[in-house]
mmCIF file with all atom_site columns, C-alpha atoms in Angstrom:
data_model
loop_
_atom_site.group_PDB
_atom_site.id
_atom_site.type_symbol
_atom_site.label_atom_id
_atom_site.label_alt_id
_atom_site.label_comp_id
_atom_site.label_asym_id
_atom_site.label_entity_id
_atom_site.label_seq_id
_atom_site.pdbx_PDB_ins_code
_atom_site.Cartn_x
_atom_site.Cartn_y
_atom_site.Cartn_z
_atom_site.occupancy
_atom_site.B_iso_or_equiv
_atom_site.pdbx_formal_charge
_atom_site.auth_seq_id
_atom_site.auth_comp_id
_atom_site.auth_asym_id
_atom_site.auth_atom_id
_atom_site.pdbx_PDB_model_num
ATOM 1   C CA . ASP A 1 1   ? -129.264 -6.976  48.151 1.00 0.00 ? 1   ASP A CA 1
ATOM 2   C CA . ALA A 1 2   ? -127.795 -7.344  44.669 1.00 0.00 ? 2   ALA A CA 1
ATOM 3   C CA . LYS A 1 3   ? -124.244 -6.169  43.959 1.00 0.00 ? 3   LYS A CA 1
ATOM 4   C CA . THR A 1 4   ? -123.624 -3.224  41.647 1.00 0.00 ? 4   THR A CA 1
ATOM 5   C CA . THR A 1 5   ? -120.670 -2.381  39.397 1.00 0.00 ? 5   THR A CA 1
ATOM 6   C CA . GLN A 1 6   ? -119.798 1.177   38.389 1.00 0.00 ? 6   GLN A CA 1
ATOM 7   C CA . PRO A 1 7   ? -116.808 2.693   36.581 1.00 0.00 ? 7   PRO A CA 1
ATOM 8   C CA . PRO A 1 8   ? -114.473 4.312   39.110 1.00 0.00 ? 8   PRO A CA 1
ATOM 9   C CA . SER A 1 9   ? -114.315 7.653   37.334 1.00 0.00 ? 9   SER A CA 1
ATOM 10  C CA . MET A 1 10  ? -115.768 9.645   34.449 1.00 0.00 ? 10  MET A CA 1
ATOM 11  C CA . ASP A 1 11  ? -115.293 13.094  32.932 1.00 0.00 ? 11  ASP A CA 1
ATOM 12  C CA . CYS A 1 12  ? -117.925 15.314  31.372 1.00 0.00 ? 12  CYS A CA 1
ATOM 13  C CA . ALA A 1 13  ? -117.766 18.756  29.789 1.00 0.00 ? 13  ALA A CA 1
ATOM 14  C CA . GLU A 1 14  ? -119.924 21.434  31.344 1.00 0.00 ? 14  GLU A CA 1
ATOM 15  C CA . GLY A 1 15  ? -123.256 21.780  29.549 1.00 0.00 ? 15  GLY A CA 1
ATOM 16  C CA . ARG A 1 16  ? -123.125 18.292  28.102 1.00 0.00 ? 16  ARG A CA 1
ATOM 17  C CA . ALA A 1 17  ? -125.137 15.306  29.281 1.00 0.00 ? 17  ALA A CA 1
ATOM 18  C CA . ALA A 1 18  ? -123.459 13.061  31.834 1.00 0.00 ? 18  ALA A CA 1
ATOM 19  C CA . ASN A 1 19  ? -124.419 9.409   31.455 1.00 0.00 ? 19  ASN A CA 1
ATOM 20  C CA . LEU A 1 20  ? -123.413 7.281   34.429 1.00 0.00 ? 20  LEU A CA 1
ATOM 21  C CA . PRO A 1 21  ? -123.771 3.502   33.970 1.00 0.00 ? 21  PRO A CA 1
ATOM 22  C CA . CYS A 1 22  ? -124.442 0.869   36.602 1.00 0.00 ? 22  CYS A CA 1
ATOM 23  C CA . ASN A 1 23  ? -124.490 -2.893  36.231 1.00 0.00 ? 23  ASN A CA 1
ATOM 24  C CA . HIS A 1 24  ? -126.719 -4.942  38.554 1.00 0.00 ? 24  HIS A CA 1
ATOM 25  C CA . SER A 1 25  ? -127.037 -8.255  36.769 1.00 0.00 ? 25  SER A CA 1
ATOM 26  C CA . THR A 1 26  ? -128.186 -10.177 39.879 1.00 0.00 ? 26  THR A CA 1
ATOM 27  C CA . ILE A 1 27  ? -131.056 -7.828  40.737 1.00 0.00 ? 27  ILE A CA 1
ATOM 28  C CA . SER A 1 28  ? -134.197 -9.471  42.108 1.00 0.00 ? 28  SER A CA 1
ATOM 29  C CA . GLY A 1 29  ? -137.738 -8.682  41.048 1.00 0.00 ? 29  GLY A CA 1
ATOM 30  C CA . ASN A 1 30  ? -138.532 -6.690  44.192 1.00 0.00 ? 30  ASN A CA 1
ATOM 31  C CA . GLU A 1 31  ? -135.316 -4.661  44.262 1.00 0.00 ? 31  GLU A CA 1
ATOM 32  C CA . TYR A 1 32  ? -135.232 -1.008  43.343 1.00 0.00 ? 32  TYR A CA 1
ATOM 33  C CA . VAL A 1 33  ? -132.328 0.931   41.835 1.00 0.00 ? 33  VAL A CA 1
ATOM 34  C CA . TYR A 1 34  ? -131.385 3.974   43.903 1.00 0.00 ? 34  TYR A CA 1
ATOM 35  C CA . TRP A 1 35  ? -128.938 6.730   43.020 1.00 0.00 ? 35  TRP A CA 1
ATOM 36  C CA . TYR A 1 36  ? -127.257 9.026   45.507 1.00 0.00 ? 36  TYR A CA 1
ATOM 37  C CA . ARG A 1 37  ? -124.412 11.480  45.079 1.00 0.00 ? 37  ARG A CA 1
ATOM 38  C CA . GLN A 1 38  ? -121.916 12.863  47.541 1.00 0.00 ? 38  GLN A CA 1
ATOM 39  C CA . ILE A 1 39  ? -120.171 16.151  47.071 1.00 0.00 ? 39  ILE A CA 1
ATOM 40  C CA . HIS A 1 40  ? -116.852 16.289  48.892 1.00 0.00 ? 40  HIS A CA 1
ATOM 41  C CA . SER A 1 41  ? -117.234 15.845  52.664 1.00 0.00 ? 41  SER A CA 1
ATOM 42  C CA . GLN A 1 42  ? -120.998 16.406  52.605 1.00 0.00 ? 42  GLN A CA 1
ATOM 43  C CA . GLY A 1 43  ? -123.753 13.897  53.365 1.00 0.00 ? 43  GLY A CA 1
ATOM 44  C CA . PRO A 1 44  ? -125.020 11.801  50.444 1.00 0.00 ? 44  PRO A CA 1
ATOM 45  C CA . GLN A 1 45  ? -127.857 13.401  48.504 1.00 0.00 ? 45  GLN A CA 1
ATOM 46  C CA . TYR A 1 46  ? -130.759 11.327  47.203 1.00 0.00 ? 46  TYR A CA 1
ATOM 47  C CA . ILE A 1 47  ? -131.226 11.738  43.444 1.00 0.00 ? 47  ILE A CA 1
ATOM 48  C CA . ILE A 1 48  ? -133.776 9.265   42.117 1.00 0.00 ? 48  ILE A CA 1
ATOM 49  C CA . HIS A 1 49  ? -134.934 5.660   42.310 1.00 0.00 ? 49  HIS A CA 1
ATOM 50  C CA . GLY A 1 50  ? -136.992 3.269   40.206 1.00 0.00 ? 50  GLY A CA 1
ATOM 51  C CA . LEU A 1 51  ? -138.170 -0.311  39.830 1.00 0.00 ? 51  LEU A CA 1
ATOM 52  C CA . LYS A 1 52  ? -138.464 -0.933  36.101 1.00 0.00 ? 52  LYS A CA 1
ATOM 53  C CA . ASN A 1 53  ? -139.921 2.069   34.320 1.00 0.00 ? 53  ASN A CA 1
ATOM 54  C CA . ASN A 1 54  ? -137.815 5.070   33.390 1.00 0.00 ? 54  ASN A CA 1
ATOM 55  C CA . LYS A 1 55  ? -138.069 7.963   35.840 1.00 0.00 ? 55  LYS A CA 1
ATOM 56  C CA . THR A 1 56  ? -137.346 11.660  35.592 1.00 0.00 ? 56  THR A CA 1
ATOM 57  C CA . ASN A 1 57  ? -137.264 14.365  38.222 1.00 0.00 ? 57  ASN A CA 1
ATOM 58  C CA . GLU A 1 58  ? -135.841 17.840  38.506 1.00 0.00 ? 58  GLU A CA 1
ATOM 59  C CA . MET A 1 59  ? -132.339 16.498  39.067 1.00 0.00 ? 59  MET A CA 1
ATOM 60  C CA . ALA A 1 60  ? -131.917 13.607  36.660 1.00 0.00 ? 60  ALA A CA 1
ATOM 61  C CA . SER A 1 61  ? -133.367 10.801  34.572 1.00 0.00 ? 61  SER A CA 1
ATOM 62  C CA . LEU A 1 62  ? -133.042 7.103   35.341 1.00 0.00 ? 62  LEU A CA 1
ATOM 63  C CA . ILE A 1 63  ? -133.091 4.631   32.482 1.00 0.00 ? 63  ILE A CA 1
ATOM 64  C CA . ILE A 1 64  ? -133.430 0.958   33.448 1.00 0.00 ? 64  ILE A CA 1
ATOM 65  C CA . THR A 1 65  ? -132.994 -1.701  30.771 1.00 0.00 ? 65  THR A CA 1
ATOM 66  C CA . GLU A 1 66  ? -135.894 -4.022  30.066 1.00 0.00 ? 66  GLU A CA 1
ATOM 67  C CA . ASP A 1 67  ? -134.133 -6.993  31.678 1.00 0.00 ? 67  ASP A CA 1
ATOM 68  C CA . ARG A 1 68  ? -133.279 -4.716  34.658 1.00 0.00 ? 68  ARG A CA 1
ATOM 69  C CA . LYS A 1 69  ? -129.669 -5.868  34.660 1.00 0.00 ? 69  LYS A CA 1
ATOM 70  C CA . SER A 1 70  ? -128.280 -2.394  34.139 1.00 0.00 ? 70  SER A CA 1
ATOM 71  C CA . SER A 1 71  ? -129.261 1.241   34.419 1.00 0.00 ? 71  SER A CA 1
ATOM 72  C CA . THR A 1 72  ? -128.014 4.701   33.468 1.00 0.00 ? 72  THR A CA 1
ATOM 73  C CA . LEU A 1 73  ? -128.321 7.925   35.402 1.00 0.00 ? 73  LEU A CA 1
ATOM 74  C CA . ILE A 1 74  ? -128.503 10.924  33.101 1.00 0.00 ? 74  ILE A CA 1
ATOM 75  C CA . LEU A 1 75  ? -127.696 14.478  34.148 1.00 0.00 ? 75  LEU A CA 1
ATOM 76  C CA . PRO A 1 76  ? -128.985 16.317  31.076 1.00 0.00 ? 76  PRO A CA 1
ATOM 77  C CA . HIS A 1 77  ? -126.878 19.485  31.310 1.00 0.00 ? 77  HIS A CA 1
ATOM 78  C CA . ALA A 1 78  ? -123.986 18.938  33.683 1.00 0.00 ? 78  ALA A CA 1
ATOM 79  C CA . THR A 1 79  ? -122.640 21.895  35.648 1.00 0.00 ? 79  THR A CA 1
ATOM 80  C CA . LEU A 1 80  ? -119.479 22.242  37.720 1.00 0.00 ? 80  LEU A CA 1
ATOM 81  C CA . ARG A 1 81  ? -121.629 21.742  40.837 1.00 0.00 ? 81  ARG A CA 1
ATOM 82  C CA . ASP A 1 82  ? -122.452 18.213  39.640 1.00 0.00 ? 82  ASP A CA 1
ATOM 83  C CA . THR A 1 83  ? -118.854 17.140  40.325 1.00 0.00 ? 83  THR A CA 1
ATOM 84  C CA . ALA A 1 84  ? -119.324 14.435  42.967 1.00 0.00 ? 84  ALA A CA 1
ATOM 85  C CA . VAL A 1 85  ? -119.174 10.705  43.684 1.00 0.00 ? 85  VAL A CA 1
ATOM 86  C CA . TYR A 1 86  ? -122.302 8.983   42.358 1.00 0.00 ? 86  TYR A CA 1
ATOM 87  C CA . TYR A 1 87  ? -123.510 5.790   44.014 1.00 0.00 ? 87  TYR A CA 1
ATOM 88  C CA . CYS A 1 88  ? -125.813 3.234   42.428 1.00 0.00 ? 88  CYS A CA 1
ATOM 89  C CA . ILE A 1 89  ? -127.502 1.031   45.068 1.00 0.00 ? 89  ILE A CA 1
ATOM 90  C CA . VAL A 1 90  ? -129.903 -1.868  44.656 1.00 0.00 ? 90  VAL A CA 1
ATOM 91  C CA . ARG A 1 91  ? -132.295 -2.429  47.528 1.00 0.00 ? 91  ARG A CA 1
ATOM 92  C CA . VAL A 1 92  ? -135.755 -3.710  48.358 1.00 0.00 ? 92  VAL A CA 1
ATOM 93  C CA . ASN A 1 93  ? -137.971 -0.724  49.075 1.00 0.00 ? 93  ASN A CA 1
ATOM 94  C CA . SER A 1 94  ? -138.745 -1.868  52.589 1.00 0.00 ? 94  SER A CA 1
ATOM 95  C CA . GLY A 1 95  ? -135.130 -2.724  53.234 1.00 0.00 ? 95  GLY A CA 1
ATOM 96  C CA . TYR A 1 96  ? -133.020 -1.235  55.922 1.00 0.00 ? 96  TYR A CA 1
ATOM 97  C CA . ALA A 1 97  ? -129.346 -0.695  55.116 1.00 0.00 ? 97  ALA A CA 1
ATOM 98  C CA . LEU A 1 98  ? -128.076 1.093   52.055 1.00 0.00 ? 98  LEU A CA 1
ATOM 99  C CA . ASN A 1 99  ? -125.011 -0.812  50.817 1.00 0.00 ? 99  ASN A CA 1
ATOM 100 C CA . PHE A 1 100 ? -122.746 1.777   49.250 1.00 0.00 ? 100 PHE A CA 1
ATOM 101 C CA . GLY A 1 101 ? -119.974 0.573   46.973 1.00 0.00 ? 101 GLY A CA 1
ATOM 102 C CA . LYS A 1 102 ? -117.160 2.790   45.747 1.00 0.00 ? 102 LYS A CA 1
ATOM 103 C CA . GLY A 1 103 ? -119.322 4.719   43.279 1.00 0.00 ? 103 GLY A CA 1
ATOM 104 C CA . THR A 1 104 ? -118.275 6.715   40.224 1.00 0.00 ? 104 THR A CA 1
ATOM 105 C CA . SER A 1 105 ? -116.294 9.911   40.687 1.00 0.00 ? 105 SER A CA 1
ATOM 106 C CA . LEU A 1 106 ? -117.685 12.348  38.113 1.00 0.00 ? 106 LEU A CA 1
ATOM 107 C CA . LEU A 1 107 ? -115.574 15.350  37.198 1.00 0.00 ? 107 LEU A CA 1
ATOM 108 C CA . VAL A 1 108 ? -117.331 18.101  35.242 1.00 0.00 ? 108 VAL A CA 1
ATOM 109 C CA . THR A 1 109 ? -114.848 20.347  33.467 1.00 0.00 ? 109 THR A CA 1
ATOM 110 C CA . PRO A 1 110 ? -115.299 23.862  32.062 1.00 0.00 ? 110 PRO A CA 1
ATOM 111 C CA . ASP B 2 1   ? -139.082 22.167  56.413 1.00 0.00 ? 1   ASP B CA 1
ATOM 112 C CA . ALA B 2 2   ? -135.851 21.290  58.196 1.00 0.00 ? 2   ALA B CA 1
ATOM 113 C CA . GLY B 2 3   ? -133.926 18.379  56.844 1.00 0.00 ? 3   GLY B CA 1
ATOM 114 C CA . VAL B 2 4   ? -131.839 15.949  58.853 1.00 0.00 ? 4   VAL B CA 1
ATOM 115 C CA . THR B 2 5   ? -129.627 17.745  61.345 1.00 0.00 ? 5   THR B CA 1
ATOM 116 C CA . GLN B 2 6   ? -126.563 16.452  63.167 1.00 0.00 ? 6   GLN B CA 1
ATOM 117 C CA . SER B 2 7   ? -124.419 17.756  65.992 1.00 0.00 ? 7   SER B CA 1
ATOM 118 C CA . PRO B 2 8   ? -121.677 18.522  66.533 1.00 0.00 ? 8   PRO B CA 1
ATOM 119 C CA . THR B 2 9   ? -120.174 19.292  63.135 1.00 0.00 ? 9   THR B CA 1
ATOM 120 C CA . HIS B 2 10  ? -116.659 18.351  64.162 1.00 0.00 ? 10  HIS B CA 1
ATOM 121 C CA . LEU B 2 11  ? -115.023 16.986  67.271 1.00 0.00 ? 11  LEU B CA 1
ATOM 122 C CA . ILE B 2 12  ? -111.665 15.734  68.377 1.00 0.00 ? 12  ILE B CA 1
ATOM 123 C CA . LYS B 2 13  ? -111.176 12.982  70.961 1.00 0.00 ? 13  LYS B CA 1
ATOM 124 C CA . THR B 2 14  ? -108.266 10.923  72.230 1.00 0.00 ? 14  THR B CA 1
ATOM 125 C CA . ARG B 2 15  ? -107.943 7.162   72.226 1.00 0.00 ? 15  ARG B CA 1
ATOM 126 C CA . GLY B 2 16  ? -109.929 5.421   74.945 1.00 0.00 ? 16  GLY B CA 1
ATOM 127 C CA . GLN B 2 17  ? -112.459 8.215   75.322 1.00 0.00 ? 17  GLN B CA 1
ATOM 128 C CA . GLN B 2 18  ? -116.170 7.971   74.678 1.00 0.00 ? 18  GLN B CA 1
ATOM 129 C CA . VAL B 2 19  ? -118.212 10.080  72.271 1.00 0.00 ? 19  VAL B CA 1
ATOM 130 C CA . THR B 2 20  ? -121.902 10.818  71.674 1.00 0.00 ? 20  THR B CA 1
ATOM 131 C CA . LEU B 2 21  ? -123.207 12.078  68.350 1.00 0.00 ? 21  LEU B CA 1
ATOM 132 C CA . ARG B 2 22  ? -126.725 13.374  67.848 1.00 0.00 ? 22  ARG B CA 1
ATOM 133 C CA . CYS B 2 23  ? -129.233 13.346  65.022 1.00 0.00 ? 23  CYS B CA 1
ATOM 134 C CA . SER B 2 24  ? -132.654 14.876  64.458 1.00 0.00 ? 24  SER B CA 1
ATOM 135 C CA . PRO B 2 25  ? -134.660 13.306  61.645 1.00 0.00 ? 25  PRO B CA 1
ATOM 136 C CA . LYS B 2 26  ? -136.470 15.079  58.852 1.00 0.00 ? 26  LYS B CA 1
ATOM 137 C CA . SER B 2 27  ? -139.998 16.160  59.764 1.00 0.00 ? 27  SER B CA 1
ATOM 138 C CA . GLY B 2 28  ? -142.441 13.273  59.404 1.00 0.00 ? 28  GLY B CA 1
ATOM 139 C CA . HIS B 2 29  ? -139.751 10.577  59.573 1.00 0.00 ? 29  HIS B CA 1
ATOM 140 C CA . ASP B 2 30  ? -139.583 8.032   62.379 1.00 0.00 ? 30  ASP B CA 1
ATOM 141 C CA . THR B 2 31  ? -136.651 5.835   61.361 1.00 0.00 ? 31  THR B CA 1
ATOM 142 C CA . VAL B 2 32  ? -132.992 6.730   61.842 1.00 0.00 ? 32  VAL B CA 1
ATOM 143 C CA . SER B 2 33  ? -129.971 4.959   60.383 1.00 0.00 ? 33  SER B CA 1
ATOM 144 C CA . TRP B 2 34  ? -126.311 5.596   61.170 1.00 0.00 ? 34  TRP B CA 1
ATOM 145 C CA . TYR B 2 35  ? -123.358 5.154   58.819 1.00 0.00 ? 35  TYR B CA 1
ATOM 146 C CA . GLN B 2 36  ? -119.594 5.463   59.160 1.00 0.00 ? 36  GLN B CA 1
ATOM 147 C CA . GLN B 2 37  ? -117.539 6.774   56.255 1.00 0.00 ? 37  GLN B CA 1
ATOM 148 C CA . ALA B 2 38  ? -113.779 6.421   56.405 1.00 0.00 ? 38  ALA B CA 1
ATOM 149 C CA . LEU B 2 39  ? -111.664 8.611   54.173 1.00 0.00 ? 39  LEU B CA 1
ATOM 150 C CA . GLY B 2 40  ? -111.875 7.509   50.537 1.00 0.00 ? 40  GLY B CA 1
ATOM 151 C CA . GLN B 2 41  ? -114.535 4.861   51.205 1.00 0.00 ? 41  GLN B CA 1
ATOM 152 C CA . GLY B 2 42  ? -118.282 4.665   50.759 1.00 0.00 ? 42  GLY B CA 1
ATOM 153 C CA . PRO B 2 43  ? -120.510 4.907   53.844 1.00 0.00 ? 43  PRO B CA 1
ATOM 154 C CA . GLN B 2 44  ? -120.827 1.700   55.883 1.00 0.00 ? 44  GLN B CA 1
ATOM 155 C CA . PHE B 2 45  ? -124.074 0.874   57.694 1.00 0.00 ? 45  PHE B CA 1
ATOM 156 C CA . ILE B 2 46  ? -123.833 0.785   61.491 1.00 0.00 ? 46  ILE B CA 1
ATOM 157 C CA . PHE B 2 47  ? -127.446 0.289   62.630 1.00 0.00 ? 47  PHE B CA 1
ATOM 158 C CA . GLN B 2 48  ? -131.020 1.460   62.261 1.00 0.00 ? 48  GLN B CA 1
ATOM 159 C CA . TYR B 2 49  ? -133.504 2.504   64.927 1.00 0.00 ? 49  TYR B CA 1
ATOM 160 C CA . TYR B 2 50  ? -137.272 2.377   64.728 1.00 0.00 ? 50  TYR B CA 1
ATOM 161 C CA . GLU B 2 51  ? -139.772 2.691   67.603 1.00 0.00 ? 51  GLU B CA 1
ATOM 162 C CA . GLU B 2 52  ? -136.838 3.177   69.979 1.00 0.00 ? 52  GLU B CA 1
ATOM 163 C CA . GLU B 2 53  ? -135.445 -0.269  69.132 1.00 0.00 ? 53  GLU B CA 1
ATOM 164 C CA . GLU B 2 54  ? -132.422 -1.317  67.116 1.00 0.00 ? 54  GLU B CA 1
ATOM 165 C CA . ARG B 2 55  ? -133.970 -2.934  64.052 1.00 0.00 ? 55  ARG B CA 1
ATOM 166 C CA . GLN B 2 56  ? -130.908 -3.908  62.038 1.00 0.00 ? 56  GLN B CA 1
ATOM 167 C CA . ARG B 2 57  ? -127.191 -3.832  62.700 1.00 0.00 ? 57  ARG B CA 1
ATOM 168 C CA . GLY B 2 58  ? -124.169 -3.859  60.434 1.00 0.00 ? 58  GLY B CA 1
ATOM 169 C CA . ASN B 2 59  ? -120.785 -5.422  61.112 1.00 0.00 ? 59  ASN B CA 1
ATOM 170 C CA . PHE B 2 60  ? -119.682 -3.118  63.917 1.00 0.00 ? 60  PHE B CA 1
ATOM 171 C CA . PRO B 2 61  ? -118.472 -4.069  67.423 1.00 0.00 ? 61  PRO B CA 1
ATOM 172 C CA . ASP B 2 62  ? -120.483 -3.567  70.586 1.00 0.00 ? 62  ASP B CA 1
ATOM 173 C CA . ARG B 2 63  ? -118.468 -0.425  71.304 1.00 0.00 ? 63  ARG B CA 1
ATOM 174 C CA . PHE B 2 64  ? -120.942 1.204   68.935 1.00 0.00 ? 64  PHE B CA 1
ATOM 175 C CA . SER B 2 65  ? -124.348 1.650   70.521 1.00 0.00 ? 65  SER B CA 1
ATOM 176 C CA . GLY B 2 66  ? -127.324 3.848   69.935 1.00 0.00 ? 66  GLY B CA 1
ATOM 177 C CA . HIS B 2 67  ? -130.540 5.141   71.259 1.00 0.00 ? 67  HIS B CA 1
ATOM 178 C CA . GLN B 2 68  ? -133.719 6.582   69.830 1.00 0.00 ? 68  GLN B CA 1
ATOM 179 C CA . PHE B 2 69  ? -135.932 8.940   71.788 1.00 0.00 ? 69  PHE B CA 1
ATOM 180 C CA . PRO B 2 70  ? -139.744 9.258   71.728 1.00 0.00 ? 70  PRO B CA 1
ATOM 181 C CA . ASN B 2 71  ? -139.419 12.320  69.461 1.00 0.00 ? 71  ASN B CA 1
ATOM 182 C CA . TYR B 2 72  ? -137.527 10.070  66.970 1.00 0.00 ? 72  TYR B CA 1
ATOM 183 C CA . SER B 2 73  ? -134.181 11.805  67.457 1.00 0.00 ? 73  SER B CA 1
ATOM 184 C CA . SER B 2 74  ? -131.217 9.519   67.949 1.00 0.00 ? 74  SER B CA 1
ATOM 185 C CA . GLU B 2 75  ? -127.776 9.261   69.484 1.00 0.00 ? 75  GLU B CA 1
ATOM 186 C CA . LEU B 2 76  ? -124.762 7.246   68.439 1.00 0.00 ? 76  LEU B CA 1
ATOM 187 C CA . ASN B 2 77  ? -122.338 6.347   71.222 1.00 0.00 ? 77  ASN B CA 1
ATOM 188 C CA . VAL B 2 78  ? -118.860 4.998   70.676 1.00 0.00 ? 78  VAL B CA 1
ATOM 189 C CA . ASN B 2 79  ? -116.854 3.729   73.662 1.00 0.00 ? 79  ASN B CA 1
ATOM 190 C CA . ALA B 2 80  ? -113.121 3.085   74.004 1.00 0.00 ? 80  ALA B CA 1
ATOM 191 C CA . LEU B 2 81  ? -112.272 5.085   70.906 1.00 0.00 ? 81  LEU B CA 1
ATOM 192 C CA . LEU B 2 82  ? -109.600 3.763   68.553 1.00 0.00 ? 82  LEU B CA 1
ATOM 193 C CA . LEU B 2 83  ? -107.607 5.680   65.970 1.00 0.00 ? 83  LEU B CA 1
ATOM 194 C CA . GLY B 2 84  ? -109.537 3.737   63.307 1.00 0.00 ? 84  GLY B CA 1
ATOM 195 C CA . ASP B 2 85  ? -112.803 5.257   64.500 1.00 0.00 ? 85  ASP B CA 1
ATOM 196 C CA . SER B 2 86  ? -111.786 8.536   62.879 1.00 0.00 ? 86  SER B CA 1
ATOM 197 C CA . ALA B 2 87  ? -114.397 9.055   60.176 1.00 0.00 ? 87  ALA B CA 1
ATOM 198 C CA . LEU B 2 88  ? -117.399 11.010  58.987 1.00 0.00 ? 88  LEU B CA 1
ATOM 199 C CA . TYR B 2 89  ? -120.491 9.760   60.833 1.00 0.00 ? 89  TYR B CA 1
ATOM 200 C CA . LEU B 2 90  ? -123.689 10.122  58.874 1.00 0.00 ? 90  LEU B CA 1
ATOM 201 C CA . CYS B 2 91  ? -127.255 9.963   60.032 1.00 0.00 ? 91  CYS B CA 1
ATOM 202 C CA . ALA B 2 92  ? -130.118 9.244   57.639 1.00 0.00 ? 92  ALA B CA 1
ATOM 203 C CA . SER B 2 93  ? -133.852 9.352   58.286 1.00 0.00 ? 93  SER B CA 1
ATOM 204 C CA . SER B 2 94  ? -136.750 7.693   56.500 1.00 0.00 ? 94  SER B CA 1
ATOM 205 C CA . GLY B 2 95  ? -140.438 6.940   56.864 1.00 0.00 ? 95  GLY B CA 1
ATOM 206 C CA . THR B 2 96  ? -141.905 3.915   58.624 1.00 0.00 ? 96  THR B CA 1
ATOM 207 C CA . ARG B 2 97  ? -141.693 1.572   55.666 1.00 0.00 ? 97  ARG B CA 1
ATOM 208 C CA . GLY B 2 98  ? -137.946 2.103   55.380 1.00 0.00 ? 98  GLY B CA 1
ATOM 209 C CA . ASP B 2 99  ? -138.188 3.802   52.046 1.00 0.00 ? 99  ASP B CA 1
ATOM 210 C CA . THR B 2 100 ? -135.939 6.581   50.757 1.00 0.00 ? 100 THR B CA 1
ATOM 211 C CA . GLN B 2 101 ? -133.284 7.634   53.257 1.00 0.00 ? 101 GLN B CA 1
ATOM 212 C CA . TYR B 2 102 ? -132.278 11.279  53.513 1.00 0.00 ? 102 TYR B CA 1
ATOM 213 C CA . PHE B 2 103 ? -128.887 12.127  54.957 1.00 0.00 ? 103 PHE B CA 1
ATOM 214 C CA . GLY B 2 104 ? -127.649 14.803  57.279 1.00 0.00 ? 104 GLY B CA 1
ATOM 215 C CA . PRO B 2 105 ? -124.395 16.698  56.795 1.00 0.00 ? 105 PRO B CA 1
ATOM 216 C CA . GLY B 2 106 ? -122.438 14.376  59.061 1.00 0.00 ? 106 GLY B CA 1
ATOM 217 C CA . THR B 2 107 ? -120.174 14.710  62.074 1.00 0.00 ? 107 THR B CA 1
ATOM 218 C CA . ARG B 2 108 ? -116.425 14.572  61.463 1.00 0.00 ? 108 ARG B CA 1
ATOM 219 C CA . LEU B 2 109 ? -114.768 12.661  64.330 1.00 0.00 ? 109 LEU B CA 1
ATOM 220 C CA . THR B 2 110 ? -111.004 12.746  64.717 1.00 0.00 ? 110 THR B CA 1
ATOM 221 C CA . VAL B 2 111 ? -109.386 10.397  67.236 1.00 0.00 ? 111 VAL B CA 1
ATOM 222 C CA . LEU B 2 112 ? -105.822 11.292  68.276 1.00 0.00 ? 112 LEU B CA 1
#
């Protein structure tokens, strides 16, 4: 699976959009971009995944660049409960292991 | 619809002991993966079970073993516990094609 690079930490004001970047410049054509988040000491929570088209669900939007070398997870109106570590993972859809890196620690402030 | 469940929530063991952790997958899922998460680190893949067989294994010693039952539930066994085995152990379930994995709340293991 391709390697991902994320900033170690980010801040966001409550009510504003949180834009979390991820670089995956070595991504292969059959690899998907997955996003999970982990609130302190809980199990990781699946957020969204996509191959090349932008995706939106009730939690977030995923924007993947046309060359697929980077992506951005957007939380449109961040709340204090969105404070968590966010992991960007690249993986073939029939793959087995999820290779978590260090993720981005997002702090949402009042 | 129950999600992934794990038991126990917490447990404390001493070095050299053996431990068994349990996981029930989300309804409709038949594949179970186990991860270890040390403090301050991302989860690390231990192994995955499908059709009662270990399908893929991460870089963990043979002290870590598992089992999957006909009802798709799974156990993680760790023998000869070391202090370094203290971690949050996570179970994730997914459908047959190994698509999106959904995680349980984890079991916090402390080895003294």
